[in-house]
Amino acid sequence: MIEFVQDNEERIFQALDQDVGKHPVEAYRDEVGVVAKSAKLSLSCVEKWMAPRKGDLPLVFFPASAQVMPEPFGVVLIMGSWNFPISLSLDPLIAAISAGNAVVLKPSELSPTCSSFLAENIPKYLDSKSIKVIEGGIDVCEQLLQQKWDKIFFTGSQRVGRIVMTAAAQHLTPVTLELGGKSPAIMDSSSNPTNMKVIAKRIVGAKWGSCSGQACIAIDYLLVEERFASDLIDLLAKTIKQFYGQNPIESKSLCKIVNKNNFKRLLDLLKDPLVEASVVYGGSVDEEKMYIEPTILLNPPLDSQIMTEEIFGPLLPIITLDDIYESIDFISSRPKPLAIYAFTRDEKFKKQILSRTSSGSVTFNDTLLQFLCDSLPFGGVGQSGFGRYHGKYSFDTFSHEKAILQRGFFPELEPRYPPWNSFKLHFIKLAYAFNYIGLILLLLGLKK
Amino acid sequence: MSTEEENQTVFDVAAASMLTKELRDVFASGKTRSYEWRISQLKSMIKMCEEHEEDIVDALHQDLSKPKLESIVYEITMLKNSCALAIKELKQWMMPEKAKTSLLTFPSSAEIVSEPLGVVLIISAWNYPFLLSLDPLVGAISAGNTMVLKPSELSPATSSLLAKLLPEYLDVSSIKVVEGAVSETSALLEQKWDKIFYTGNGRVGRIVMAAAAKHLTPVVLELGGKSPVVVDSGIDLQIATRRIIIGKWGCNNGQACISPDYIITTKDCADKLVDSLKKELETFYGENPLESKDISRIVSSNHFSRLTKLLDDDKVSGKIVYGGERDEANLKIAPTILLDVPRDSLIMKEEIFGPLLPILIVSKIEDSWDVINSGTKPLAAYLFTNNKKLKEQFVMSVSAGGVTINDIAMHLAIHTLPFGGVGESGTGSYHGIFSFDAFSHKKAVLYRSFMGDAALRYPPYTLGKIRLMKALMTSNLWTILRALLGLS
């Protein structure tokens, strides 16, 4: 796998450029680099991960030994996504392999160049008897989902997530669903102007700097107090120009929209007149090249589609509040997102965000980096999915933890067996309560 | 308002919806999240067990003719232990876990915070109706959720006892009991839960998971399967036999998910094993086991018919070497052993869940692995042997929820071992901290500051940035230095 990405780096860059207009820097950072890093980590840790873990045993079970041993599930199905078509296919694949499974990988058909690149080249580098790549669209997915798998790992939308889990239910197949949601960013007033510049860069980077907003952990919308809104918008506008120049659509650093369906979907979000009226920056599109300019909206109606569905594109609504603490109720009254980003130095506020909202993850004062931290589980909760991976969690997600207890034939405890009487009952009660002194007294006839 | 308390009122989808909304509001109030609330509920549960031990034993006897010792040991004491462990460890379980950070996110700190999932549904089974209702509840309470418990209607005395006692001892606004059968369960399954914990069989497990899929609700399914016992030669046969008997007939008369379902052994061992089993069975249960007070009865006439059909199958006629007597009026079937049954007989096709023990013969003991792996993965697998190599082969080649060597079922009593199935025997696990985890979301938290912002993160992208990024991601200091100096 490591050789695969190293040998084919240029070709992967080209495929990603073709499918989503991804610049090599993004392509390395979010795709090639992620896969290489993941493979290297697994390589160095897999022996440790595969080793059985000892379990503590209460004295009453002596002599015995208890262990938990991970074993592969068997034959697993991985369904990749189109926005990070290389890493979201190969990272789970690395996990499945580390855990010792046979795998079918079904890359997304919405990123066809990457899909056929994987189908053609994976067999050249990996064991093609145990690891298969199957290309195709909905009909192929349907056929695959009818089979009995020992595990299904799905990255994608909630709608398809339901279909996958329903199909899995027929065979009692366990699933991991990496879905999405509306990941909010909160910004309070506790930052000085220098920090504000950094915050603006991080927000812009997290919205448009990762597949042009088409990422599960991209900032979906922003919450800020009314009095800071216009300064923030100015700062964001300046930062966007800094990153993408005067004409972002010409910038090679911005991804395009993946296909016509999504392009239309995003334009439709802007069609609502009240939403259209709330656009304060950007808004222009290039239908032929399928680019949408980084666009900022101020207070579109909360019941409009742009505020009720995951945007997954380069449109950033800013919702203003009287008091930033209101953001907590705002977020917790909505479906649980995959990520929450909070820019604040108020320790009390941080604690409230942690305890009163629920999300896959929370990142303070930055964006997206939780994805790179291998010791943090990456996954959703509620509508944003369940199950997790990255680091050792990847190995675990494709393993069954088998409990193993070994006993000997000596000593033998008579009270375990019928016919029952009150002595035996008393004995067992004490044993279960780990009341060793009581047991000794009972055996010595000193306890009644 | 509390429709579940009135027996006459039908518990339909509307009622279920109101109930979940009520629980959601209570959860949102934050009441169930405090350490104090959780501890108070767990302590109350222990009090309930102690003050109503007789009532619980009676209910279990009514539902299953369960011997008093089995009720006290396997249901009540195990539950009390579970509560006591949770009380002792809860502070630890609730603490955030620090996570290491690497150069890639420097400077930063990270932790994993456990939080309750929200409103959870626990559907219990009829064979250990007390334990299998309340043990998952311990997990849900420890993790800070609100919950609905739906006990099995096939154990009605225990179900109504739980419906009566839980509101008396536990916080009735956060912990609800809904009694009923298929229609009440279906009404509950239509609601959106944050987790569903189901104990039962694979057929209903599929229905539960499909219903959960509509709301993207994660599930734990504790199912069953045919748990095999491989018996090798050269062991203390008497001890092994006694352990097999107590694990089979001593656990609700074979009606337990981890009961030995069938035995695999070689021809030489088989005869000696049968003799030993006969001898010990008589010691434990007397000459007339149908009369013994130390064995549970069959739970219902449906299951009674199901089991007698397995015995009346043509393919196993003449294979019964012990037992086979039935008492339909009292729903009793004597401990029955069948020797050398064909692999395609009815009794070898489905989980027996009853007092019948078939023995399969193989030519050499190592053939057992293929026999076991030709079926679906069981919840438990057992091996009696003194041969180290055989033990290793067993552990490596047999996939099951859990395995015990030289004993039966004990692994479920060890709270440091996860208890759950794999494949057809289920998904997810519990017991000890695994119960807490089963009902928690582990939230990843990353703390960053405004320092350490590398321009290379941001557009406009350049080739120099790629080089630096590559170096940074390989976390190799030397490479990073070279890249920074523009040397690679």
PDB file of N, CA and C in Angstrom, chain A residues 9 23 26 28-29 37 56-57 71 73 162 165 169-170 173 202 209 243 253 336 354 357-359 361-362 364 366 375 393 400 402-403 405 407-409 412 414 416 418 420 428 432, chain B residues 73 81 100 112 115 117 206 209 214 217 239 242-243 284 294 377 395 398-407 414 416 441 443-446 448-449 453 457-459 461 469-470:
ATOM      1  N   GLU A   9       1.936   8.568  -7.112  1.00  0.00           N
ATOM      2  CA  GLU A   9       1.531   9.870  -6.607  1.00  0.00           C
ATOM      3  C   GLU A   9       1.043  10.803  -7.703  1.00  0.00           C
ATOM      4  N   HIS A  23      -6.291  20.410  -6.079  1.00  0.00           N
ATOM      5  CA  HIS A  23      -4.901  20.812  -6.248  1.00  0.00           C
ATOM      6  C   HIS A  23      -4.001  19.776  -5.576  1.00  0.00           C
ATOM      7  N   GLU A  26      -3.826  19.859  -1.711  1.00  0.00           N
ATOM      8  CA  GLU A  26      -4.967  19.224  -1.039  1.00  0.00           C
ATOM      9  C   GLU A  26      -4.918  17.721  -1.254  1.00  0.00           C
ATOM     10  N   TYR A  28      -2.374  15.834  -1.663  1.00  0.00           N
ATOM     11  CA  TYR A  28      -1.416  15.178  -0.784  1.00  0.00           C
ATOM     12  C   TYR A  28      -1.903  15.193   0.649  1.00  0.00           C
ATOM     13  N   ARG A  29      -2.287  16.398   1.097  1.00  0.00           N
ATOM     14  CA  ARG A  29      -2.660  16.583   2.500  1.00  0.00           C
ATOM     15  C   ARG A  29      -3.828  15.698   2.911  1.00  0.00           C
ATOM     16  N   LYS A  37       0.441   7.798   5.737  1.00  0.00           N
ATOM     17  CA  LYS A  37       0.588   7.885   7.199  1.00  0.00           C
ATOM     18  C   LYS A  37      -0.119   6.721   7.877  1.00  0.00           C
ATOM     19  N   ASP A  56      -8.187  -9.012  34.064  1.00  0.00           N
ATOM     20  CA  ASP A  56      -8.029  -9.317  35.490  1.00  0.00           C
ATOM     21  C   ASP A  56      -9.060 -10.323  35.932  1.00  0.00           C
ATOM     22  N   LEU A  57      -8.634 -11.212  36.836  1.00  0.00           N
ATOM     23  CA  LEU A  57      -9.558 -12.236  37.312  1.00  0.00           C
ATOM     24  C   LEU A  57      -9.737 -12.130  38.812  1.00  0.00           C
ATOM     25  N   GLU A  71      -9.966 -11.003  16.538  1.00  0.00           N
ATOM     26  CA  GLU A  71      -9.878 -11.827  15.342  1.00  0.00           C
ATOM     27  C   GLU A  71     -10.636 -11.133  14.216  1.00  0.00           C
ATOM     28  N   PHE A  73     -13.239 -10.273  11.270  1.00  0.00           N
ATOM     29  CA  PHE A  73     -14.638 -10.643  11.079  1.00  0.00           C
ATOM     30  C   PHE A  73     -14.778 -11.661   9.963  1.00  0.00           C
ATOM     31  N   ARG A 162     -29.054   4.654   5.601  1.00  0.00           N
ATOM     32  CA  ARG A 162     -30.236   3.872   6.004  1.00  0.00           C
ATOM     33  C   ARG A 162     -30.401   2.639   5.135  1.00  0.00           C
ATOM     34  N   MET A 165     -27.783   0.042   6.117  1.00  0.00           N
ATOM     35  CA  MET A 165     -28.050  -0.643   7.399  1.00  0.00           C
ATOM     36  C   MET A 165     -29.248  -1.571   7.290  1.00  0.00           C
ATOM     37  N   ALA A 169     -29.179  -5.532   8.015  1.00  0.00           N
ATOM     38  CA  ALA A 169     -30.032  -6.149   9.033  1.00  0.00           C
ATOM     39  C   ALA A 169     -30.495  -7.532   8.602  1.00  0.00           C
ATOM     40  N   GLN A 170     -30.650  -7.728   7.290  1.00  0.00           N
ATOM     41  CA  GLN A 170     -31.121  -9.031   6.798  1.00  0.00           C
ATOM     42  C   GLN A 170     -30.161 -10.148   7.169  1.00  0.00           C
ATOM     43  N   THR A 173     -25.506  -8.176   9.858  1.00  0.00           N
ATOM     44  CA  THR A 173     -24.138  -7.716   9.637  1.00  0.00           C
ATOM     45  C   THR A 173     -23.879  -6.430  10.406  1.00  0.00           C
ATOM     46  N   ARG A 202      -8.464  30.037   9.535  1.00  0.00           N
ATOM     47  CA  ARG A 202      -8.872  28.667   9.837  1.00  0.00           C
ATOM     48  C   ARG A 202     -10.292  28.396   9.359  1.00  0.00           C
ATOM     49  N   GLY A 209     -11.194  25.301   1.850  1.00  0.00           N
ATOM     50  CA  GLY A 209      -9.873  24.720   1.616  1.00  0.00           C
ATOM     51  C   GLY A 209      -9.862  23.209   1.617  1.00  0.00           C
ATOM     52  N   PHE A 243      -6.430  34.029  -0.271  1.00  0.00           N
ATOM     53  CA  PHE A 243      -6.205  32.636  -0.638  1.00  0.00           C
ATOM     54  C   PHE A 243      -6.462  32.386  -2.117  1.00  0.00           C
ATOM     55  N   SER A 253      -6.513  26.671  -6.756  1.00  0.00           N
ATOM     56  CA  SER A 253      -6.515  26.127  -5.395  1.00  0.00           C
ATOM     57  C   SER A 253      -7.912  25.791  -4.886  1.00  0.00           C
ATOM     58  N   LYS A 336     -27.482  15.777  15.814  1.00  0.00           N
ATOM     59  CA  LYS A 336     -26.097  15.787  16.258  1.00  0.00           C
ATOM     60  C   LYS A 336     -25.143  15.805  15.069  1.00  0.00           C
ATOM     61  N   LEU A 354     -18.991  21.361  25.762  1.00  0.00           N
ATOM     62  CA  LEU A 354     -18.710  19.930  25.882  1.00  0.00           C
ATOM     63  C   LEU A 354     -19.835  19.171  26.545  1.00  0.00           C
ATOM     64  N   THR A 357     -23.734  19.895  24.472  1.00  0.00           N
ATOM     65  CA  THR A 357     -23.991  19.521  23.078  1.00  0.00           C
ATOM     66  C   THR A 357     -23.396  18.140  22.872  1.00  0.00           C
ATOM     67  N   SER A 358     -23.884  17.472  21.829  1.00  0.00           N
ATOM     68  CA  SER A 358     -23.314  16.176  21.492  1.00  0.00           C
ATOM     69  C   SER A 358     -22.935  16.171  20.020  1.00  0.00           C
ATOM     70  N   SER A 359     -21.757  15.659  19.717  1.00  0.00           N
ATOM     71  CA  SER A 359     -21.299  15.611  18.330  1.00  0.00           C
ATOM     72  C   SER A 359     -20.244  14.524  18.241  1.00  0.00           C
ATOM     73  N   SER A 361     -17.216  14.945  17.311  1.00  0.00           N
ATOM     74  CA  SER A 361     -16.026  15.502  17.940  1.00  0.00           C
ATOM     75  C   SER A 361     -16.211  16.990  18.197  1.00  0.00           C
ATOM     76  N   VAL A 362     -15.345  17.537  19.063  1.00  0.00           N
ATOM     77  CA  VAL A 362     -15.328  18.981  19.275  1.00  0.00           C
ATOM     78  C   VAL A 362     -13.888  19.438  19.134  1.00  0.00           C
ATOM     79  N   PHE A 364     -11.483  22.859  19.633  1.00  0.00           N
ATOM     80  CA  PHE A 364     -11.449  24.237  20.116  1.00  0.00           C
ATOM     81  C   PHE A 364     -10.359  25.017  19.407  1.00  0.00           C
ATOM     82  N   ASP A 366      -9.651  25.672  16.435  1.00  0.00           N
ATOM     83  CA  ASP A 366      -9.082  25.286  15.154  1.00  0.00           C
ATOM     84  C   ASP A 366     -10.121  24.463  14.408  1.00  0.00           C
ATOM     85  N   SER A 375      -4.883   9.300  17.765  1.00  0.00           N
ATOM     86  CA  SER A 375      -5.324   8.757  19.039  1.00  0.00           C
ATOM     87  C   SER A 375      -6.755   9.146  19.345  1.00  0.00           C
ATOM     88  N   TYR A 393      -8.350   2.487  16.451  1.00  0.00           N
ATOM     89  CA  TYR A 393      -9.790   2.313  16.275  1.00  0.00           C
ATOM     90  C   TYR A 393     -10.092   1.681  14.925  1.00  0.00           C
ATOM     91  N   HIS A 400     -13.282  -8.710  15.734  1.00  0.00           N
ATOM     92  CA  HIS A 400     -14.161  -9.184  16.796  1.00  0.00           C
ATOM     93  C   HIS A 400     -13.271  -9.482  17.993  1.00  0.00           C
ATOM     94  N   LYS A 402     -12.680 -11.528  20.916  1.00  0.00           N
ATOM     95  CA  LYS A 402     -13.149 -12.796  21.469  1.00  0.00           C
ATOM     96  C   LYS A 402     -12.653 -12.943  22.896  1.00  0.00           C
ATOM     97  N   ALA A 403     -13.589 -13.244  23.808  1.00  0.00           N
ATOM     98  CA  ALA A 403     -13.220 -13.465  25.205  1.00  0.00           C
ATOM     99  C   ALA A 403     -12.769 -14.908  25.363  1.00  0.00           C
ATOM    100  N   LEU A 405     -11.471 -17.740  28.293  1.00  0.00           N
ATOM    101  CA  LEU A 405     -11.214 -18.087  29.681  1.00  0.00           C
ATOM    102  C   LEU A 405     -10.658 -19.504  29.728  1.00  0.00           C
ATOM    103  N   ARG A 407      -9.462 -22.618  32.224  1.00  0.00           N
ATOM    104  CA  ARG A 407      -9.513 -23.118  33.595  1.00  0.00           C
ATOM    105  C   ARG A 407      -8.764 -24.438  33.671  1.00  0.00           C
ATOM    106  N   GLY A 408      -8.533 -24.882  34.894  1.00  0.00           N
ATOM    107  CA  GLY A 408      -7.932 -26.208  35.057  1.00  0.00           C
ATOM    108  C   GLY A 408      -8.949 -27.123  35.700  1.00  0.00           C
ATOM    109  N   PHE A 409      -8.548 -28.343  35.947  1.00  0.00           N
ATOM    110  CA  PHE A 409      -9.469 -29.284  36.572  1.00  0.00           C
ATOM    111  C   PHE A 409      -9.366 -29.244  38.086  1.00  0.00           C
ATOM    112  N   GLU A 412     -11.583 -28.417  42.605  1.00  0.00           N
ATOM    113  CA  GLU A 412     -12.964 -28.602  42.215  1.00  0.00           C
ATOM    114  C   GLU A 412     -13.848 -28.179  43.384  1.00  0.00           C
ATOM    115  N   GLU A 414     -17.237 -28.490  45.211  1.00  0.00           N
ATOM    116  CA  GLU A 414     -18.466 -29.280  45.297  1.00  0.00           C
ATOM    117  C   GLU A 414     -19.741 -28.446  45.305  1.00  0.00           C
ATOM    118  N   ARG A 416     -20.748 -26.266  43.681  1.00  0.00           N
ATOM    119  CA  ARG A 416     -21.245 -25.858  42.368  1.00  0.00           C
ATOM    120  C   ARG A 416     -22.376 -26.742  41.890  1.00  0.00           C
ATOM    121  N   PRO A 418     -25.675 -29.701  42.046  1.00  0.00           N
ATOM    122  CA  PRO A 418     -26.837 -30.179  42.771  1.00  0.00           C
ATOM    123  C   PRO A 418     -26.516 -31.538  43.385  1.00  0.00           C
ATOM    124  N   TRP A 420     -29.212 -29.316  45.455  1.00  0.00           N
ATOM    125  CA  TRP A 420     -28.988 -28.074  46.175  1.00  0.00           C
ATOM    126  C   TRP A 420     -29.430 -28.171  47.623  1.00  0.00           C
ATOM    127  N   ILE A 428     -22.237 -20.223  47.483  1.00  0.00           N
ATOM    128  CA  ILE A 428     -22.197 -19.545  46.185  1.00  0.00           C
ATOM    129  C   ILE A 428     -22.447 -18.052  46.342  1.00  0.00           C
ATOM    130  N   TYR A 432     -19.819 -15.340  45.000  1.00  0.00           N
ATOM    131  CA  TYR A 432     -20.179 -14.311  44.030  1.00  0.00           C
ATOM    132  C   TYR A 432     -19.936 -12.914  44.554  1.00  0.00           C
TER     133      TYR A 432
ATOM    134  N   VAL B  73     -28.524 -17.195  42.571  1.00  0.00           N
ATOM    135  CA  VAL B  73     -27.147 -17.072  42.109  1.00  0.00           C
ATOM    136  C   VAL B  73     -27.054 -16.423  40.736  1.00  0.00           C
ATOM    137  N   ASN B  81     -23.994  -7.874  41.871  1.00  0.00           N
ATOM    138  CA  ASN B  81     -22.563  -7.697  41.599  1.00  0.00           C
ATOM    139  C   ASN B  81     -22.321  -6.659  40.534  1.00  0.00           C
ATOM    140  N   LYS B 100      -3.049  10.957  23.212  1.00  0.00           N
ATOM    141  CA  LYS B 100      -1.739  11.500  22.820  1.00  0.00           C
ATOM    142  C   LYS B 100      -1.892  12.334  21.564  1.00  0.00           C
ATOM    143  N   ILE B 112     -10.754  12.127  25.198  1.00  0.00           N
ATOM    144  CA  ILE B 112     -11.970  11.463  24.742  1.00  0.00           C
ATOM    145  C   ILE B 112     -12.950  11.525  25.903  1.00  0.00           C
ATOM    146  N   GLU B 115     -20.043  10.462  26.827  1.00  0.00           N
ATOM    147  CA  GLU B 115     -21.317  11.112  27.105  1.00  0.00           C
ATOM    148  C   GLU B 115     -22.453  10.136  26.816  1.00  0.00           C
ATOM    149  N   LEU B 117     -25.786   8.498  25.308  1.00  0.00           N
ATOM    150  CA  LEU B 117     -26.339   8.584  23.965  1.00  0.00           C
ATOM    151  C   LEU B 117     -27.678   9.306  23.975  1.00  0.00           C
ATOM    152  N   ARG B 206     -33.119  -9.411  13.531  1.00  0.00           N
ATOM    153  CA  ARG B 206     -33.160  -8.791  12.199  1.00  0.00           C
ATOM    154  C   ARG B 206     -34.238  -7.719  12.146  1.00  0.00           C
ATOM    155  N   MET B 209     -32.981  -4.672  14.074  1.00  0.00           N
ATOM    156  CA  MET B 209     -31.952  -3.911  13.354  1.00  0.00           C
ATOM    157  C   MET B 209     -32.537  -3.163  12.160  1.00  0.00           C
ATOM    158  N   LYS B 214     -33.933   2.617  10.132  1.00  0.00           N
ATOM    159  CA  LYS B 214     -34.724   3.757   9.652  1.00  0.00           C
ATOM    160  C   LYS B 214     -34.303   5.060  10.338  1.00  0.00           C
ATOM    161  N   THR B 217     -30.143   4.202  14.126  1.00  0.00           N
ATOM    162  CA  THR B 217     -29.896   3.924  15.530  1.00  0.00           C
ATOM    163  C   THR B 217     -28.921   2.764  15.682  1.00  0.00           C
ATOM    164  N   ILE B 239     -15.014 -34.593  36.371  1.00  0.00           N
ATOM    165  CA  ILE B 239     -15.115 -33.142  36.548  1.00  0.00           C
ATOM    166  C   ILE B 239     -15.707 -32.494  35.306  1.00  0.00           C
ATOM    167  N   ARG B 242     -19.431 -33.121  35.113  1.00  0.00           N
ATOM    168  CA  ARG B 242     -20.220 -32.330  36.050  1.00  0.00           C
ATOM    169  C   ARG B 242     -20.345 -30.890  35.588  1.00  0.00           C
ATOM    170  N   ARG B 243     -19.255 -30.364  35.049  1.00  0.00           N
ATOM    171  CA  ARG B 243     -19.294 -28.980  34.573  1.00  0.00           C
ATOM    172  C   ARG B 243     -20.229 -28.853  33.374  1.00  0.00           C
ATOM    173  N   PHE B 284     -27.093 -35.875  40.510  1.00  0.00           N
ATOM    174  CA  PHE B 284     -27.617 -34.521  40.681  1.00  0.00           C
ATOM    175  C   PHE B 284     -29.127 -34.492  40.770  1.00  0.00           C
ATOM    176  N   ASP B 294     -34.754 -29.414  41.201  1.00  0.00           N
ATOM    177  CA  ASP B 294     -33.543 -28.650  40.897  1.00  0.00           C
ATOM    178  C   ASP B 294     -33.381 -28.327  39.421  1.00  0.00           C
ATOM    179  N   LYS B 377     -21.446 -18.720  13.408  1.00  0.00           N
ATOM    180  CA  LYS B 377     -20.607 -18.484  14.583  1.00  0.00           C
ATOM    181  C   LYS B 377     -21.458 -18.466  15.851  1.00  0.00           C
ATOM    182  N   VAL B 395      -8.456 -22.046  19.974  1.00  0.00           N
ATOM    183  CA  VAL B 395      -8.564 -20.589  20.103  1.00  0.00           C
ATOM    184  C   VAL B 395      -8.353 -19.906  18.750  1.00  0.00           C
ATOM    185  N   VAL B 398     -11.505 -21.444  15.967  1.00  0.00           N
ATOM    186  CA  VAL B 398     -12.943 -21.356  16.175  1.00  0.00           C
ATOM    187  C   VAL B 398     -13.331 -19.925  16.499  1.00  0.00           C
ATOM    188  N   SER B 399     -14.206 -19.333  15.662  1.00  0.00           N
ATOM    189  CA  SER B 399     -14.669 -17.988  15.956  1.00  0.00           C
ATOM    190  C   SER B 399     -15.997 -18.075  16.685  1.00  0.00           C
ATOM    191  N   ALA B 400     -16.068 -17.432  17.834  1.00  0.00           N
ATOM    192  CA  ALA B 400     -17.290 -17.431  18.629  1.00  0.00           C
ATOM    193  C   ALA B 400     -17.282 -16.136  19.424  1.00  0.00           C
ATOM    194  N   GLY B 401     -18.421 -15.819  20.049  1.00  0.00           N
ATOM    195  CA  GLY B 401     -18.456 -14.625  20.886  1.00  0.00           C
ATOM    196  C   GLY B 401     -17.361 -14.711  21.932  1.00  0.00           C
ATOM    197  N   GLY B 402     -17.345 -15.840  22.662  1.00  0.00           N
ATOM    198  CA  GLY B 402     -16.337 -16.053  23.690  1.00  0.00           C
ATOM    199  C   GLY B 402     -16.104 -17.544  23.844  1.00  0.00           C
ATOM    200  N   VAL B 403     -14.938 -17.908  24.377  1.00  0.00           N
ATOM    201  CA  VAL B 403     -14.681 -19.343  24.569  1.00  0.00           C
ATOM    202  C   VAL B 403     -14.185 -19.593  25.984  1.00  0.00           C
ATOM    203  N   THR B 404     -14.529 -20.743  26.507  1.00  0.00           N
ATOM    204  CA  THR B 404     -14.006 -21.164  27.805  1.00  0.00           C
ATOM    205  C   THR B 404     -13.395 -22.532  27.634  1.00  0.00           C
ATOM    206  N   ILE B 405     -12.217 -22.707  28.215  1.00  0.00           N
ATOM    207  CA  ILE B 405     -11.548 -24.003  28.132  1.00  0.00           C
ATOM    208  C   ILE B 405     -11.617 -24.667  29.489  1.00  0.00           C
ATOM    209  N   ASN B 406     -12.063 -25.919  29.486  1.00  0.00           N
ATOM    210  CA  ASN B 406     -12.172 -26.735  30.693  1.00  0.00           C
ATOM    211  C   ASN B 406     -13.218 -26.266  31.685  1.00  0.00           C
ATOM    212  N   ASP B 407     -14.165 -25.521  31.198  1.00  0.00           N
ATOM    213  CA  ASP B 407     -15.321 -25.205  32.029  1.00  0.00           C
ATOM    214  C   ASP B 407     -16.432 -24.719  31.115  1.00  0.00           C
ATOM    215  N   ILE B 414     -16.966 -13.035  34.312  1.00  0.00           N
ATOM    216  CA  ILE B 414     -15.751 -12.236  34.508  1.00  0.00           C
ATOM    217  C   ILE B 414     -15.998 -10.860  33.915  1.00  0.00           C
ATOM    218  N   THR B 416     -14.234  -8.359  33.447  1.00  0.00           N
ATOM    219  CA  THR B 416     -13.215  -7.707  32.617  1.00  0.00           C
ATOM    220  C   THR B 416     -13.222  -8.271  31.200  1.00  0.00           C
ATOM    221  N   HIS B 441     -21.409   7.580  24.092  1.00  0.00           N
ATOM    222  CA  HIS B 441     -20.711   8.048  22.897  1.00  0.00           C
ATOM    223  C   HIS B 441     -19.368   8.576  23.362  1.00  0.00           C
ATOM    224  N   LYS B 443     -16.746  10.971  22.708  1.00  0.00           N
ATOM    225  CA  LYS B 443     -16.569  12.177  21.904  1.00  0.00           C
ATOM    226  C   LYS B 443     -15.106  12.588  21.882  1.00  0.00           C
ATOM    227  N   ALA B 444     -14.573  12.804  20.669  1.00  0.00           N
ATOM    228  CA  ALA B 444     -13.182  13.225  20.525  1.00  0.00           C
ATOM    229  C   ALA B 444     -13.104  14.735  20.718  1.00  0.00           C
ATOM    230  N   VAL B 445     -12.174  15.205  21.560  1.00  0.00           N
ATOM    231  CA  VAL B 445     -12.034  16.641  21.787  1.00  0.00           C
ATOM    232  C   VAL B 445     -10.589  17.053  21.553  1.00  0.00           C
ATOM    233  N   LEU B 446     -10.405  18.068  20.732  1.00  0.00           N
ATOM    234  CA  LEU B 446      -9.057  18.560  20.435  1.00  0.00           C
ATOM    235  C   LEU B 446      -8.970  20.014  20.867  1.00  0.00           C
ATOM    236  N   ARG B 448      -6.824  23.419  20.776  1.00  0.00           N
ATOM    237  CA  ARG B 448      -5.721  24.090  20.092  1.00  0.00           C
ATOM    238  C   ARG B 448      -5.645  25.524  20.574  1.00  0.00           C
ATOM    239  N   SER B 449      -4.527  26.178  20.255  1.00  0.00           N
ATOM    240  CA  SER B 449      -4.424  27.597  20.585  1.00  0.00           C
ATOM    241  C   SER B 449      -4.175  28.340  19.280  1.00  0.00           C
ATOM    242  N   ASP B 453       0.623  28.429  13.752  1.00  0.00           N
ATOM    243  CA  ASP B 453      -0.169  28.364  12.544  1.00  0.00           C
ATOM    244  C   ASP B 453       0.747  28.389  11.336  1.00  0.00           C
ATOM    245  N   ARG B 457      -0.661  25.551   5.546  1.00  0.00           N
ATOM    246  CA  ARG B 457      -2.001  24.960   5.574  1.00  0.00           C
ATOM    247  C   ARG B 457      -2.904  25.586   4.525  1.00  0.00           C
ATOM    248  N   TYR B 458      -2.605  26.809   4.169  1.00  0.00           N
ATOM    249  CA  TYR B 458      -3.602  27.591   3.433  1.00  0.00           C
ATOM    250  C   TYR B 458      -3.244  27.820   1.992  1.00  0.00           C
ATOM    251  N   PRO B 459      -4.265  28.049   1.148  1.00  0.00           N
ATOM    252  CA  PRO B 459      -4.014  28.468  -0.228  1.00  0.00           C
ATOM    253  C   PRO B 459      -3.395  29.870  -0.198  1.00  0.00           C
ATOM    254  N   TYR B 461      -1.923  27.404  -3.007  1.00  0.00           N
ATOM    255  CA  TYR B 461      -1.070  26.224  -2.857  1.00  0.00           C
ATOM    256  C   TYR B 461       0.126  26.323  -3.786  1.00  0.00           C
ATOM    257  N   MET B 469       4.667  19.825   3.501  1.00  0.00           N
ATOM    258  CA  MET B 469       3.568  19.042   4.041  1.00  0.00           C
ATOM    259  C   MET B 469       3.935  17.573   4.117  1.00  0.00           C
ATOM    260  N   LYS B 470       4.563  17.072   3.067  1.00  0.00           N
ATOM    261  CA  LYS B 470       4.968  15.662   3.042  1.00  0.00           C
ATOM    262  C   LYS B 470       5.879  15.380   4.221  1.00  0.00           C
TER     263      LYS B 470
END
